[in-house]
Coordinates of C-alpha atoms in Angstrom, one line a residue:
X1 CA -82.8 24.1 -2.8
X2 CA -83.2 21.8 0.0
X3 CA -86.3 22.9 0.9
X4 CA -87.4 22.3 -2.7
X5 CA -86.2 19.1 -3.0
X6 CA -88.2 18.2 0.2
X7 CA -91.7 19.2 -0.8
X8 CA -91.0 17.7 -4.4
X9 CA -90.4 14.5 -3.1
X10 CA -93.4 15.0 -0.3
X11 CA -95.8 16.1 -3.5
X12 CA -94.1 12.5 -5.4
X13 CA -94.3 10.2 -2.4
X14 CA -97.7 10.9 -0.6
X15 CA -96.7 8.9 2.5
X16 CA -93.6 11.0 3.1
X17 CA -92.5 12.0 5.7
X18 CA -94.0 9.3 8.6
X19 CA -94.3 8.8 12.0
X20 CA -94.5 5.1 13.5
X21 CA -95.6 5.1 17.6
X22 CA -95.9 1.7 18.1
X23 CA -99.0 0.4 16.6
X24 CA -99.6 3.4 14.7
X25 CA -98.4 4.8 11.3
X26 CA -99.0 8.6 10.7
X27 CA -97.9 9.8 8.0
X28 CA -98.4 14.0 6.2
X29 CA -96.7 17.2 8.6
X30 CA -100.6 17.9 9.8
X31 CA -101.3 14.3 10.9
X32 CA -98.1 14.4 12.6
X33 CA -98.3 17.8 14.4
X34 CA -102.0 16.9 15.8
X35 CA -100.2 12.9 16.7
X36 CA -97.5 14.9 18.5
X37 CA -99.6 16.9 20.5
X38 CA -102.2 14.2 21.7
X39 CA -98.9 12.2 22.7
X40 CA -97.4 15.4 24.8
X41 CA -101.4 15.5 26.7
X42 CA -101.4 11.8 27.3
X43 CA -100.1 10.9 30.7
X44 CA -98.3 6.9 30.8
X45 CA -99.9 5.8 34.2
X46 CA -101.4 2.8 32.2
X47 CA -98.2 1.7 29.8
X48 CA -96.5 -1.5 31.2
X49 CA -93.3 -1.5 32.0
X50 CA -91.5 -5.2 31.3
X51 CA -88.2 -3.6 33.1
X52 CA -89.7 -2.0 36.3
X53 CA -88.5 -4.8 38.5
X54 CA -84.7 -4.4 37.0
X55 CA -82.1 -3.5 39.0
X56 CA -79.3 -1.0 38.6
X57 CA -76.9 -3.6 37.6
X58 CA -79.3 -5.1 35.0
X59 CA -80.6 -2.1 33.3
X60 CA -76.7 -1.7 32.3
X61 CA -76.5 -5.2 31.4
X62 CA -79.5 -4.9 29.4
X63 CA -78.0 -2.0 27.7
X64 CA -75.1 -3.4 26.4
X65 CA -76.8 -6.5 24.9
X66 CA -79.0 -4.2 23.5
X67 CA -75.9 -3.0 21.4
X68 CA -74.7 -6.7 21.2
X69 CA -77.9 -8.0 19.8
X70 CA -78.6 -5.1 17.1
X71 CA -74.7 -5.3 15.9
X72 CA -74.8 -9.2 15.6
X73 CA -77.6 -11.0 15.3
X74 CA -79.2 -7.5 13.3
X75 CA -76.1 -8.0 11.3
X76 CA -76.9 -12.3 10.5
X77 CA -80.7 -11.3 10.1
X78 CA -79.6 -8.6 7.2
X79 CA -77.7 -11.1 5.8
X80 CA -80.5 -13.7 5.8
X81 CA -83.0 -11.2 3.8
X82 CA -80.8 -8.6 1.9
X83 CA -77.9 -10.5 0.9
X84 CA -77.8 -13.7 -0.3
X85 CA -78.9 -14.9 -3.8
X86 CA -81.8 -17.1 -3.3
X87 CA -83.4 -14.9 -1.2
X88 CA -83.5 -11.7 -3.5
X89 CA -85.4 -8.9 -1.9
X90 CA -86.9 -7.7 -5.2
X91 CA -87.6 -10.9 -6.9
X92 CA -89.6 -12.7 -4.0
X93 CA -91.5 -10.0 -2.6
X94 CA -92.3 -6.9 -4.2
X95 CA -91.0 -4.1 -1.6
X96 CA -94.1 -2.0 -2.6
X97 CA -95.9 -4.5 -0.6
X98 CA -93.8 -3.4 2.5
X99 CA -94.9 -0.8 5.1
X100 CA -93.2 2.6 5.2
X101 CA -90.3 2.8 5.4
X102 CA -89.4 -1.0 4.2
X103 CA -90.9 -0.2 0.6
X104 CA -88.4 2.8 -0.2
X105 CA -85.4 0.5 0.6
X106 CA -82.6 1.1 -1.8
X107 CA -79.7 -1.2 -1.2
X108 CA -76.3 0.2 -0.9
X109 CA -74.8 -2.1 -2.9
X110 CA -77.0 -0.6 -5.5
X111 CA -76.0 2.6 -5.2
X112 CA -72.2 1.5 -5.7
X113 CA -72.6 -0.2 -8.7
X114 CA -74.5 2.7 -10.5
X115 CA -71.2 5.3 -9.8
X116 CA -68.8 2.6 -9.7
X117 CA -67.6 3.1 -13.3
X118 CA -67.8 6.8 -12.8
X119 CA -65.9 6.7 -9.6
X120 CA -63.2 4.3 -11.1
X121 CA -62.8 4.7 -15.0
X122 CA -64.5 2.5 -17.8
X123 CA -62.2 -0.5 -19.1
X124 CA -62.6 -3.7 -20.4
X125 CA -65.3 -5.4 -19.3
X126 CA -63.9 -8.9 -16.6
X127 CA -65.3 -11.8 -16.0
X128 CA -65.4 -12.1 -12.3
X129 CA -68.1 -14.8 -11.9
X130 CA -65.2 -17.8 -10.0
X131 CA -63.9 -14.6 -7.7
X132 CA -67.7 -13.8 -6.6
X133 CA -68.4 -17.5 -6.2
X134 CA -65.2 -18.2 -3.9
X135 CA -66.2 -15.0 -1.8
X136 CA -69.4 -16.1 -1.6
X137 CA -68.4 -19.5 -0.3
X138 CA -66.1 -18.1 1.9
X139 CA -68.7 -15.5 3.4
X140 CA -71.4 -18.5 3.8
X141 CA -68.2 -19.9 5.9
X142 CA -67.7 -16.5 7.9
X143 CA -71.9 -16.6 8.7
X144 CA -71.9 -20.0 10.1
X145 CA -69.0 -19.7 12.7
X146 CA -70.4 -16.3 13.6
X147 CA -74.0 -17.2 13.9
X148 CA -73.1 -20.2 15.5
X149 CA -70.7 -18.3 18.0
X150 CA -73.8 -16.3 18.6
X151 CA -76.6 -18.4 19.5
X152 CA -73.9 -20.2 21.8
X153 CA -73.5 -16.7 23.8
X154 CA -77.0 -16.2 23.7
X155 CA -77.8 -19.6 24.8
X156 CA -75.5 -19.3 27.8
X157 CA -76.9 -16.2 29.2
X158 CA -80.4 -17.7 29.2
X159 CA -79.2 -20.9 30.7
X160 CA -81.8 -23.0 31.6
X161 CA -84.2 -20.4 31.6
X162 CA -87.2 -19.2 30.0
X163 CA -86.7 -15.5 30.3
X164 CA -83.6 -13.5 30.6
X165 CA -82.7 -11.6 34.6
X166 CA -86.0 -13.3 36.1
X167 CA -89.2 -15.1 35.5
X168 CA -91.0 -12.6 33.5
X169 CA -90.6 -11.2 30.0
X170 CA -88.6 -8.0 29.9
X171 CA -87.8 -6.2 27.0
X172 CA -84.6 -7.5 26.0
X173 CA -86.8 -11.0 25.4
X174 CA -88.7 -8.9 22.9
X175 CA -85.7 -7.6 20.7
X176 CA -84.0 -11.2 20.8
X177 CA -87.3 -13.0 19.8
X178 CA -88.0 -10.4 17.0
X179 CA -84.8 -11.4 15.5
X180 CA -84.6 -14.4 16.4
X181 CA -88.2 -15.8 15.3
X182 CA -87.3 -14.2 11.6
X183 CA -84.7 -16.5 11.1
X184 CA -85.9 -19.6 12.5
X185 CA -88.7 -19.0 10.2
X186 CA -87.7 -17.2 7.1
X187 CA -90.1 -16.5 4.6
X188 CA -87.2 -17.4 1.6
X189 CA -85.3 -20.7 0.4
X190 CA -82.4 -20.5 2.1
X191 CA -82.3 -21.9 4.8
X192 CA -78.7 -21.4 5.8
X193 CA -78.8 -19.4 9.1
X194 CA -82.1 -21.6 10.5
X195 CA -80.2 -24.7 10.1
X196 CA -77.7 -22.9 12.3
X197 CA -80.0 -21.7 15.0
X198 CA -82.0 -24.8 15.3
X199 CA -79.7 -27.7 17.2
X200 CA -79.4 -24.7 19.9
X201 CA -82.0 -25.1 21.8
X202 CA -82.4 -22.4 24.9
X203 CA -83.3 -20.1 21.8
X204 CA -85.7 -22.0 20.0
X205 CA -87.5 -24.1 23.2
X206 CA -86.2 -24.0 26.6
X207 CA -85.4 -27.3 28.0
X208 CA -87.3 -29.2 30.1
X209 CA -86.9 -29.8 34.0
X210 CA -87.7 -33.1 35.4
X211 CA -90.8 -32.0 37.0
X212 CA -92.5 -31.3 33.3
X213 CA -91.2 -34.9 32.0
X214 CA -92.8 -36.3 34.7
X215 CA -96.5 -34.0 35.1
X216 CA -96.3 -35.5 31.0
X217 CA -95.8 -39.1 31.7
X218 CA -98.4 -38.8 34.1
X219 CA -100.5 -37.1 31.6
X220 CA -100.3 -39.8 29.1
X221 CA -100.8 -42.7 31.3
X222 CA -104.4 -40.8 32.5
X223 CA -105.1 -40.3 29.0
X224 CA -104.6 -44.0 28.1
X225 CA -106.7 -45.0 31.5
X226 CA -109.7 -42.7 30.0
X227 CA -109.1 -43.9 26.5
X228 CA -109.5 -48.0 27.9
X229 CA -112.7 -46.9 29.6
X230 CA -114.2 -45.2 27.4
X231 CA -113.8 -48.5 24.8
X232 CA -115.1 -50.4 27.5
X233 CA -118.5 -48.3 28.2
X234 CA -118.7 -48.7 24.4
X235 CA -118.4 -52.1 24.5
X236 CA -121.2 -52.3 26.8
X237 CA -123.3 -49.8 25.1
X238 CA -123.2 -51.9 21.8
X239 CA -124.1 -55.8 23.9
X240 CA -127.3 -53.7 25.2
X241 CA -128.2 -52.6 21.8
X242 CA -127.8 -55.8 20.0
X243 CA -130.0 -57.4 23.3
X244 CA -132.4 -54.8 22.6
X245 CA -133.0 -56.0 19.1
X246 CA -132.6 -59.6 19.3
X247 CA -135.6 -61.5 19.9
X248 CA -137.2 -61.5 23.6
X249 CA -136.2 -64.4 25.7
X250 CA -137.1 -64.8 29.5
X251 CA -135.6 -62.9 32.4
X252 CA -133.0 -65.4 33.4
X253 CA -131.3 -66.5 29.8
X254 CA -131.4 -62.9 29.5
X255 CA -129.5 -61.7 32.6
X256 CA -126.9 -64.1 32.6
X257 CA -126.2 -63.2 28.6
X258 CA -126.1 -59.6 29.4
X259 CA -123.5 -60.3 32.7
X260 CA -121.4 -62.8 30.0
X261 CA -121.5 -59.9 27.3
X262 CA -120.4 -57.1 29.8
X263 CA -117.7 -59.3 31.7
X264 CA -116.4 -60.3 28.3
X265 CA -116.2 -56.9 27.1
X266 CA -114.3 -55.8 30.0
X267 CA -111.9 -58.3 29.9
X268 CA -111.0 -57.9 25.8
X269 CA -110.4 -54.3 26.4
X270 CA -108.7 -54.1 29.7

């Protein structure tokens, strides 16, 4: 019966079952068989590896924030798109949209309300609309402190520091920022858990040292140097024009005209 229900839902959904490598989506049994088998004959010598300079010590560190970061800041991000009112899943974006496996999501919650009246007896009917609104303030409360709480961890382990155990991108960079990025830039309303992450700044921009404030300063005053030059070259350009089409006058009115007209120039702009 299994088995049936297997290929009857394979015959309904065309793009069951899947296979996602990466970049790539395969999706029928045959597709995936010949995917597999290319993958087995394929050698790695050119794949990069973000964690090859990691030590022992490290790699275990990395480990357990790997756990930290899917249990937490998975947990806020779920939160952020699944959960709260004004960003509902099925009204703002049609999950049909999605890629496989994101367009067959079927929300737990869902699930419990279809069998909840089977599991617990029909009665009258209660209006429960100030007990959901209490626990949904008191939640919003529970998300802040812990979101907060957080991003303050987070931000301590990066420090000052662009990347996390050294000066190069390694992996666990990748799995904070792809959590991370999503909600300090949600696609919905609510704007509850950006508003958190933003005055934390290691996650969203690390801070500058004194050597980049200065290499800017330095970069602006250049930039306003050029930018007086280049109104004083312009300055000259337009006196020769307007000598060009004045009248013709002789040598010496002329020359001490144009060096009035350029000294002039040079002096209102610098």
């Amino acid at each position: 019966m299994c088995l049936i229900a297997v290929r009857l839902l394979h015959y309904a959904i065309e793009k069951l079952p899947f296979l996602t490598q990466d970049h790539a989506t395969v999706s029928s049994v045959p597709a995936i068989s010949f995917f597999v088998s290319l993958l087995a004959k394929s050698t790695s010598s050119g794949a990069w590896d973000f964690d090859a300079s990691l030590s022992v010590l490290h790699r275990t560190k990395r480990t357990a924030w790997y756990s930290q970061v899917e249990a937490n800041i998975g947990d806020s991000q779920t939160y952020s798109f699944y959960s709260l009112d004004d960003n509902n899943f099925g009204k703002l974006k049609n999950p049909t949209m999605l890629p496989i496996s994101q367009h067959h999501y079927v929300p737990a919650r869902t699930i419990r309300e279809i069998h909840r009246s089977r599991s617990f007896g029909k009665g009258p009917r209660k209006d429960d609309q100030a007990k959901t609104e209490y626990a949904l303030a008191f939640e919003q409360d529970n998300i802040k402190l812990s979101s907060a709480s957080l991003a303050t961890l987070n931000a301590k382990l990066l420090n000052v520091q662009k990347f996390f155990f050294g000066d190069r991108p390694m992996t666990l960079n990748v799995y904070i920022a792809s959590h991370v990025l999503l909600l300090l830039n949600p696609p919905f309303p609510d704007q509850l858990t950006r508003s958190i992450l933003m005055p934390i700044r290691p996650l969203r921009n690390p801070p500058k040292t004194m050597k980049s404030r200065m290499d800017e300063a330095d970069l602006r005053f250049r930039r306003w140097i050029w930018f007086k030059f280049a109104l004083a070259f312009g300055g000259v350009a337009c006196c020769v024009a307007q000598l060009c089409i004045k009248e013709p006058m002789d040598w010496q009115t002329r020359s001490v005209f144009n060096l009035d007209c350029i000294f002039s120039t040079l002096i209102n702009v610098l």
